[in-house]
Short mmCIF file of C-alpha atoms in Angstrom, two decimals:
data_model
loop_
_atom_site.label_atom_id
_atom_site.label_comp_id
_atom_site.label_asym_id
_atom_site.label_seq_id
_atom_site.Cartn_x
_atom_site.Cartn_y
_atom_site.Cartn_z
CA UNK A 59 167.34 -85.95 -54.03
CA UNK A 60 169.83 -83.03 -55.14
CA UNK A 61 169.49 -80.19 -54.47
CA UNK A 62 168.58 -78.83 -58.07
CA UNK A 63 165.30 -80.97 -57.93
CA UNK A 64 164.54 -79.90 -54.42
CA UNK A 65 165.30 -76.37 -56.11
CA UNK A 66 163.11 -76.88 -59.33
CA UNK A 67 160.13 -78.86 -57.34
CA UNK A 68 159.68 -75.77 -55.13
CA UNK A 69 158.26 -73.81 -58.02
CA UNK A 70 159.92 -70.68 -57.23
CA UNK A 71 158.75 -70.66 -53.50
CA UNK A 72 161.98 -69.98 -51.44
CA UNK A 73 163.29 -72.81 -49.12
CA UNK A 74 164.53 -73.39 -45.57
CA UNK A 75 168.24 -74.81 -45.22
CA UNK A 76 170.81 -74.88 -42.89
CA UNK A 77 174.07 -75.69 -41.49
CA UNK A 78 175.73 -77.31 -38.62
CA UNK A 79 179.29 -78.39 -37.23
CA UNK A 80 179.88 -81.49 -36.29
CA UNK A 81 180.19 -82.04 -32.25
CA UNK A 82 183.84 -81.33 -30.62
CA UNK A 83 185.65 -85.05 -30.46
CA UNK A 84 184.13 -86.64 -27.60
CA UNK A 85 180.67 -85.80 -27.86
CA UNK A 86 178.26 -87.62 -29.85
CA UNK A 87 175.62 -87.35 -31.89
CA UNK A 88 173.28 -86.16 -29.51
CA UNK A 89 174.69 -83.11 -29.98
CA UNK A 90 173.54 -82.48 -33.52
CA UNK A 91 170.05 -83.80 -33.05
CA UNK A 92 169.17 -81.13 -29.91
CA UNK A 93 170.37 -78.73 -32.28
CA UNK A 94 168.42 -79.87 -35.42
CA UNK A 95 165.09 -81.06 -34.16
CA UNK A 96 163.91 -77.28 -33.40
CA UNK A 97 164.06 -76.50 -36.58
CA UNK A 98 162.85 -79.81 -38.64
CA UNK A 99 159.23 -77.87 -38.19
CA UNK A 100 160.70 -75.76 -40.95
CA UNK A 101 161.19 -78.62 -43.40
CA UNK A 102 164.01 -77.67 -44.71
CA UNK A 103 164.57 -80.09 -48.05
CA UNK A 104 168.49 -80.11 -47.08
CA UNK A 105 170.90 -80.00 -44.18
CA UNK A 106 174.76 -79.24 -44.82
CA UNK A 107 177.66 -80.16 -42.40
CA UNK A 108 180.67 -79.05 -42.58
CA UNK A 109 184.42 -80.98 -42.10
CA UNK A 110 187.35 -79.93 -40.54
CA UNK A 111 190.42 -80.80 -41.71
CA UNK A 112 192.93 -82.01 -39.03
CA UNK A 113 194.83 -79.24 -37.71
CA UNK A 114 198.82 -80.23 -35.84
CA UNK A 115 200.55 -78.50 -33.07
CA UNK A 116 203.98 -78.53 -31.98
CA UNK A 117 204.86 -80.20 -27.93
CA UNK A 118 207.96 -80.23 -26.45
CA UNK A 119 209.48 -83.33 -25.22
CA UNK A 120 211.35 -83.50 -21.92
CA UNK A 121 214.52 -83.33 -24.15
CA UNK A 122 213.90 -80.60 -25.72
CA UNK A 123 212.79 -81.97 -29.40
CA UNK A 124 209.01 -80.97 -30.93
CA UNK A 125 206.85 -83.62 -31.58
CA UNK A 126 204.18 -82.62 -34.20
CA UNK A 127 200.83 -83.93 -32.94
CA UNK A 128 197.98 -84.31 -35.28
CA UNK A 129 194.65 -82.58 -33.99
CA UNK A 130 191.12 -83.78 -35.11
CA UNK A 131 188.70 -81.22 -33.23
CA UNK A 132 185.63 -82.08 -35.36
CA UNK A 133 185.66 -85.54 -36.82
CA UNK A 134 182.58 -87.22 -38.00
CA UNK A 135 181.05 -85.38 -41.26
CA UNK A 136 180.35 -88.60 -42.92
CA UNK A 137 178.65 -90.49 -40.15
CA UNK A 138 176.79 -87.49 -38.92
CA UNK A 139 175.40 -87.44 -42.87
CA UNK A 140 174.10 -90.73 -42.91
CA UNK A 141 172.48 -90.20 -39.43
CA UNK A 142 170.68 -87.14 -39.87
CA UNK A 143 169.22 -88.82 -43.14
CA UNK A 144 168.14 -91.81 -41.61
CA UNK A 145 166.77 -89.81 -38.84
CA UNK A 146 164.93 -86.86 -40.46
CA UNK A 147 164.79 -88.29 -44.27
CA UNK A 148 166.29 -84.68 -45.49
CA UNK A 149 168.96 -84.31 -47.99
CA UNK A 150 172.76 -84.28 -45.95
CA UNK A 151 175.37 -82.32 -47.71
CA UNK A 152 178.71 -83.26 -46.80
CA UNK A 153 181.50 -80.57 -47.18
CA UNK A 154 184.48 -81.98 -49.02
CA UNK A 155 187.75 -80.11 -48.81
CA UNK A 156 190.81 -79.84 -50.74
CA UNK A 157 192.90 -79.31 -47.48
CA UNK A 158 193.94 -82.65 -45.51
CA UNK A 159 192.89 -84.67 -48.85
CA UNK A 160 194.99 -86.82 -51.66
CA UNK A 161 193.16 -87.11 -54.73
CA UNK A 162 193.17 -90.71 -53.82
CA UNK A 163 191.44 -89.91 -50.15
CA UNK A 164 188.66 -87.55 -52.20
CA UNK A 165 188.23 -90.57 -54.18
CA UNK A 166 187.67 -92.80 -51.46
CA UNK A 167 185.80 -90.49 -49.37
CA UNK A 168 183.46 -90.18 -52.44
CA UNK A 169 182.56 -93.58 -52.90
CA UNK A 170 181.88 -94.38 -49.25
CA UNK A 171 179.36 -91.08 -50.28
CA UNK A 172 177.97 -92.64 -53.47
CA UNK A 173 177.59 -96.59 -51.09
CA UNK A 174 175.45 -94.49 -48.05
CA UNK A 175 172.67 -92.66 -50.86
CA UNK A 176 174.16 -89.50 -50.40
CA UNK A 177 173.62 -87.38 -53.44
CA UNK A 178 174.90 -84.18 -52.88
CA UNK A 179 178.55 -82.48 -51.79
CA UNK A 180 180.01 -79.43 -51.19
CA UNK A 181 183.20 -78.85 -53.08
CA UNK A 182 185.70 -76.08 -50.91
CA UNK A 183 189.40 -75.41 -50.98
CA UNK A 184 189.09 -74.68 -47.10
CA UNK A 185 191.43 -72.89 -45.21
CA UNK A 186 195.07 -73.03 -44.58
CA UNK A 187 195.56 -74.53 -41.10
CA UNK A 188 196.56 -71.85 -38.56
CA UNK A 189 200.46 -72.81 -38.65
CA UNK A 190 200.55 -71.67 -41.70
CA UNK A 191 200.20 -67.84 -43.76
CA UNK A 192 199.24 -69.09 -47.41
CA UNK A 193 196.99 -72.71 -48.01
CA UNK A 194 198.93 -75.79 -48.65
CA UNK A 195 197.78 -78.77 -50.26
CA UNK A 196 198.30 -82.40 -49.63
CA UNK A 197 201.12 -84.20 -51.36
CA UNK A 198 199.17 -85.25 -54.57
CA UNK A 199 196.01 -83.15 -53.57
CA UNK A 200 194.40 -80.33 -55.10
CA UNK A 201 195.14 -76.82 -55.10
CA UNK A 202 192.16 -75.26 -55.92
CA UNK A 203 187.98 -75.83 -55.67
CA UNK A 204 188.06 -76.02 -59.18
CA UNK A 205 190.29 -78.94 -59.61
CA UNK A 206 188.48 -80.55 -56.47
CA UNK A 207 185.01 -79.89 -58.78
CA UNK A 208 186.76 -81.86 -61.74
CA UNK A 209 187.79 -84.78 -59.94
CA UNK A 210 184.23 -85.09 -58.84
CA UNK A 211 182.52 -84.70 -61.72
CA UNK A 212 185.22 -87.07 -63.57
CA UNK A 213 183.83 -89.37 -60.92
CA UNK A 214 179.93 -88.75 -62.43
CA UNK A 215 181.37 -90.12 -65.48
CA UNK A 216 183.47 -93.43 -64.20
CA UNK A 217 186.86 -92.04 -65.06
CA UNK A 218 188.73 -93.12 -61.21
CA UNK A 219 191.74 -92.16 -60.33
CA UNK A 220 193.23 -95.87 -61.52
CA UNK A 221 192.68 -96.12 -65.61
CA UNK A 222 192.28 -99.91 -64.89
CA UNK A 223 189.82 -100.76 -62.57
CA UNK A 224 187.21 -102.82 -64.50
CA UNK A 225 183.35 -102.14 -64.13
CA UNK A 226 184.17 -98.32 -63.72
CA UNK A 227 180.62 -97.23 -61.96
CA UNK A 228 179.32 -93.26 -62.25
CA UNK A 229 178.47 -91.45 -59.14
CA UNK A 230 176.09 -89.00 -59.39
CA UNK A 231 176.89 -86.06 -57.35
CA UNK A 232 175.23 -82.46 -57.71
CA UNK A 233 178.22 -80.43 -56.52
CA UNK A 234 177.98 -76.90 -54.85
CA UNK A 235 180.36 -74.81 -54.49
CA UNK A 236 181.44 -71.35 -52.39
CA UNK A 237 180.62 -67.83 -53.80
CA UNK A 238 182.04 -64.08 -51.93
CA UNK A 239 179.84 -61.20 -52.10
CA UNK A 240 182.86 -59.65 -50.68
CA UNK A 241 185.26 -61.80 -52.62
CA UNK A 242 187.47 -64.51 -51.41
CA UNK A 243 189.81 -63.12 -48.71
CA UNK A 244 192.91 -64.17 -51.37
CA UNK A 245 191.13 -62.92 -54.26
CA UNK A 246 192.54 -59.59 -56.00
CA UNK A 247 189.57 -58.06 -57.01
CA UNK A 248 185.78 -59.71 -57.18
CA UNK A 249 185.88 -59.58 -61.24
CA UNK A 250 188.89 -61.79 -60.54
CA UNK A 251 186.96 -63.92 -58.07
CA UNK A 252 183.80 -64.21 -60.12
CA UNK A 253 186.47 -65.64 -63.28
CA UNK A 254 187.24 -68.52 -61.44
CA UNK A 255 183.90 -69.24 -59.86
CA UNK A 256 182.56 -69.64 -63.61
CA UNK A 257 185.72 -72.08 -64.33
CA UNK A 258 183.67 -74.28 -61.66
CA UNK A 259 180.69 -74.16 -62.94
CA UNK A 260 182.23 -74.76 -66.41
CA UNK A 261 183.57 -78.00 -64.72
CA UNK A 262 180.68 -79.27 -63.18
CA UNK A 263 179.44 -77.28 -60.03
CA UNK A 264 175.64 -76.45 -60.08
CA UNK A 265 174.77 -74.48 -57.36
CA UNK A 266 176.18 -71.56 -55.37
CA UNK A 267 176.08 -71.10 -51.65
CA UNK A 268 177.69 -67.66 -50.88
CA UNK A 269 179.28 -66.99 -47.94
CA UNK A 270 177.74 -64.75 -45.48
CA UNK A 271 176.92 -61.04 -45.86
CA UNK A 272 174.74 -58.51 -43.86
CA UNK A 273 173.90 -55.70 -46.92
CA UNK A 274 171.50 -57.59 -49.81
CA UNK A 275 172.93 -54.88 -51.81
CA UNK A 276 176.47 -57.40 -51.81
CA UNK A 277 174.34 -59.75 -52.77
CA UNK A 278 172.30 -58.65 -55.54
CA UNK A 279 175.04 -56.73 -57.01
CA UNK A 280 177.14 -60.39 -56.88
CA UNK A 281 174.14 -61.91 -58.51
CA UNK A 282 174.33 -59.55 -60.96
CA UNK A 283 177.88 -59.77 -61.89
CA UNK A 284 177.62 -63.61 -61.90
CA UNK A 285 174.88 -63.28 -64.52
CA UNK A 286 176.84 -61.07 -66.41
CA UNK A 287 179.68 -63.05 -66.58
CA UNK A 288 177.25 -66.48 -68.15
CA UNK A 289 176.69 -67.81 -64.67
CA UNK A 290 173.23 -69.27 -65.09
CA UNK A 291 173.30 -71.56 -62.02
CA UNK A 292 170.93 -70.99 -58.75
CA UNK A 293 172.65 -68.96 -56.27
CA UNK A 294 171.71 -69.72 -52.76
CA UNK A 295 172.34 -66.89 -50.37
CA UNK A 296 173.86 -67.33 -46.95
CA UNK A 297 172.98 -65.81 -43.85
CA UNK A 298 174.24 -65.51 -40.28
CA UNK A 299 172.64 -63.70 -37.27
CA UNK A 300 175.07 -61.71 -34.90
CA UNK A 301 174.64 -62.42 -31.65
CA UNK A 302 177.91 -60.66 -29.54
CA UNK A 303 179.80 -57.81 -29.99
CA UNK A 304 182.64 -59.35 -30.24
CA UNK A 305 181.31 -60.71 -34.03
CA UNK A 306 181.74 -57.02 -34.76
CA UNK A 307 185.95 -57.50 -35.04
CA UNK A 308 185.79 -61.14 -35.34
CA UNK A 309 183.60 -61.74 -38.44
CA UNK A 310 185.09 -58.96 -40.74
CA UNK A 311 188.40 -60.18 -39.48
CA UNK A 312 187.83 -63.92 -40.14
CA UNK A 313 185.79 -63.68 -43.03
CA UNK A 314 187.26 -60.46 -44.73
CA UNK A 315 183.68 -58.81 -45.13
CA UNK A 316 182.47 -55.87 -44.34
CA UNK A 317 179.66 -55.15 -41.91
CA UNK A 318 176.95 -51.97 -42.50
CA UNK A 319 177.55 -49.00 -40.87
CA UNK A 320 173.84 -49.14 -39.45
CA UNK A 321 174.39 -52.58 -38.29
CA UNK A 322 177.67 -51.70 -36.22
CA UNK A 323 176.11 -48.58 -34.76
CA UNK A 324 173.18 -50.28 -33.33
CA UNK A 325 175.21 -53.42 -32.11
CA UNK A 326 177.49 -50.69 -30.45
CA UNK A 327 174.39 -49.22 -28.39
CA UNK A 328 173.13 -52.83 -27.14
CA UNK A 329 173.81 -52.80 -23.25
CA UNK A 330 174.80 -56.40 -23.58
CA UNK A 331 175.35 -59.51 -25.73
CA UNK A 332 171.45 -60.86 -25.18
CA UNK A 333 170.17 -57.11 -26.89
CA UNK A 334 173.20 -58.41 -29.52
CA UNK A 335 171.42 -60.99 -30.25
CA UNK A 336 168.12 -59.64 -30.25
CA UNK A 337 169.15 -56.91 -32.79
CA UNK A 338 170.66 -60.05 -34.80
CA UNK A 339 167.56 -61.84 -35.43
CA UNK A 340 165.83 -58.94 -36.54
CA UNK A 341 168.38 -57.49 -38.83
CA UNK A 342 168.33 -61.48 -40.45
CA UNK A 343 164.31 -61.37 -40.32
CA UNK A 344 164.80 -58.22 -42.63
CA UNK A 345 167.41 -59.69 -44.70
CA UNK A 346 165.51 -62.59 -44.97
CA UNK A 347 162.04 -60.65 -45.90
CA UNK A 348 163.19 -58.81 -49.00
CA UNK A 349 165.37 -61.65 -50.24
CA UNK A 350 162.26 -63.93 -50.47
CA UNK A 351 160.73 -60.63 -52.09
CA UNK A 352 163.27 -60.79 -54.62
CA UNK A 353 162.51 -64.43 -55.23
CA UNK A 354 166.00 -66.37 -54.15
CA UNK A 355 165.18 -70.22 -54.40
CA UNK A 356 166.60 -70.94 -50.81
CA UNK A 357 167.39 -68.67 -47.53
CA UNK A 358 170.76 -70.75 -45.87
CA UNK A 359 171.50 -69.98 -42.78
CA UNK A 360 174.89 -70.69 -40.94
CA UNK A 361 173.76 -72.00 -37.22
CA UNK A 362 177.45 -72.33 -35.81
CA UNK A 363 176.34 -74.73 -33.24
CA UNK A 364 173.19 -73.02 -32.17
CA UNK A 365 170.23 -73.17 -33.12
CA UNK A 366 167.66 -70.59 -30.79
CA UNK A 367 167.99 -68.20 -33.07
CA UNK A 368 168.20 -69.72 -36.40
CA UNK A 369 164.56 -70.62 -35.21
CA UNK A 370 163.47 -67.53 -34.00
CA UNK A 371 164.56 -66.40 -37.71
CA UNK A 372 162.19 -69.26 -39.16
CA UNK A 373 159.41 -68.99 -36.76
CA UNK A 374 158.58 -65.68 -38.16
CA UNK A 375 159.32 -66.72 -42.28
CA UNK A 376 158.51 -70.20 -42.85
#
């Protein structure tokens, strides 16, 4: 089911969702079900799981000469999909980057999609890998979300990448796509960012997932702003619990966005990371309370690889 129906059969009552990473290469899927089944009590109508693109490094030979080595830390989105649907009969939303991706691979990597039932995706430009300042795309891939978002819902209609291919079946994706609070990171102001979010929704996305924030006041005034600029589509906030001081550098730093003063101040006082993360599930219980208050249609929250307190969160909500 997409994510739109799960959405609009809810009847305004706000949902449960997650997301998870898939296991380090050489674990298996194991891994993702001890982190999921705690929180299947919740019923959450949809699960996302995120891909990483293959990173490269540089090792030096015995003569001197770099070899460049391709990385894959996280393989596995795909499969891990299809198992966690089989498994728990939820909704899996796969993310699908423009990094590491040909149009021809995003094609490809749709229709195996479209073959295993899945009927959602998650349309991102991703990140540039760390060997580089500035995001680079593939050699004939896309630049931008938005282009990424156009291919896919080109797909919806039959038009493939190859004019000629006879019998040219639709997909039927509902495609979600990334909204900043904060802004995007590359962004030059968030009127600037909220332009080109509506250019993907013009082109086919339905549904926002922001990225994380700890001040509702980001997000309603986003909300806002999105409305204001003919955004009519549901916008799902994100959420994330701290849980170690070292988030307090790390998260503003990785994610450009900035933290309350409140929240710092109290993290600062915490004798050690377990108070951390005691003070993080509250704060996100709070969050959490007056953003079902205000009526959001689903309460995403990013479990990056754990789950104890993502349920603690739910336990006291759902």
């Amino acid at each position: 089911m997409k994510v739109i129906e799960h959405i609009n059969n809810a009847n305004g009552k706000t949902q449960f969702s997650f997301e998870i990473l898939p296991p380090l290469k050489g674990q298996n899927i194991t891994q993702i079900f001890d982190q999921m089944d705690p929180l299947m009590e919740f019923k959450p109508p949809f699960v996302d799981v995120t891909y990483h693109r293959e990173e490269y490094v540089y090792k030096e030979l015995e003569n001197g000469l770099l070899q460049k080595k391709i990385v894959r830390k996280r393989p596995g989105t795909v499969g891990i999909c299809a198992a966690i649907q089989n498994k728990y009969q939820v909704d899996a939303i796969p993310h699908i980057l423009c990094g590491g991706f040909s149009k021809e691979d995003t094609e490809n990597f749709l229709i195996d999609l479209g073959f295993l039932g899945i009927d959602n995706v998650m349309a991102l430009r991703g990140d540039a890998v760390k060997s580089e300042t500035y995001f680079t795309p593939e050699r004939d891939g896309h630049s931008y979300a938005g282009d990424l978002v156009q291919q896919i819902s080109e797909l919806n209609m039959g038009k493939y990448l190859d004019a000629e291919i006879e019998n040219q079946a639709q997909t039927d994706f509902c495609i979600g796509v990334a909204g900043y609070p904060d802004k995007h990171m590359e962004a030059p102001s968030l009127d600037s960012d909220i332009h080109f979010l509506k250019k993907k929704i013009d082109k086919g996305a339905t549904y926002i997932v922001t990225q994380m924030f700890f001040n509702n006041a980001k997000y309603f005034s986003f909300v806002d702003k999105c409305r204001a600029a003919g955004i009519t589509v549901p916008i799902i906030p994100g959420l994330k619990p701290l849980a170690t001081k070292k988030q307090l550098n790390l998260i503003p730093h990785r994610f450009s966005l900035e933290l309350p003063d409140e929240l710092i101040a109290d993290v600062v006082k915490c004798k050690d990371n377990k108070a951390v993360r005691e003070l993080g599930v509250a704060w996100c219980i709070q969050q959490s309370k007056e953003l079902i208050a205000a009526g959001v249609p689903v309460l995403h929250y990013y479990s990056m690889g754990k789950s104890d307190n993502i349920r603690a969160i739910a336990s006291s909500l759902f």
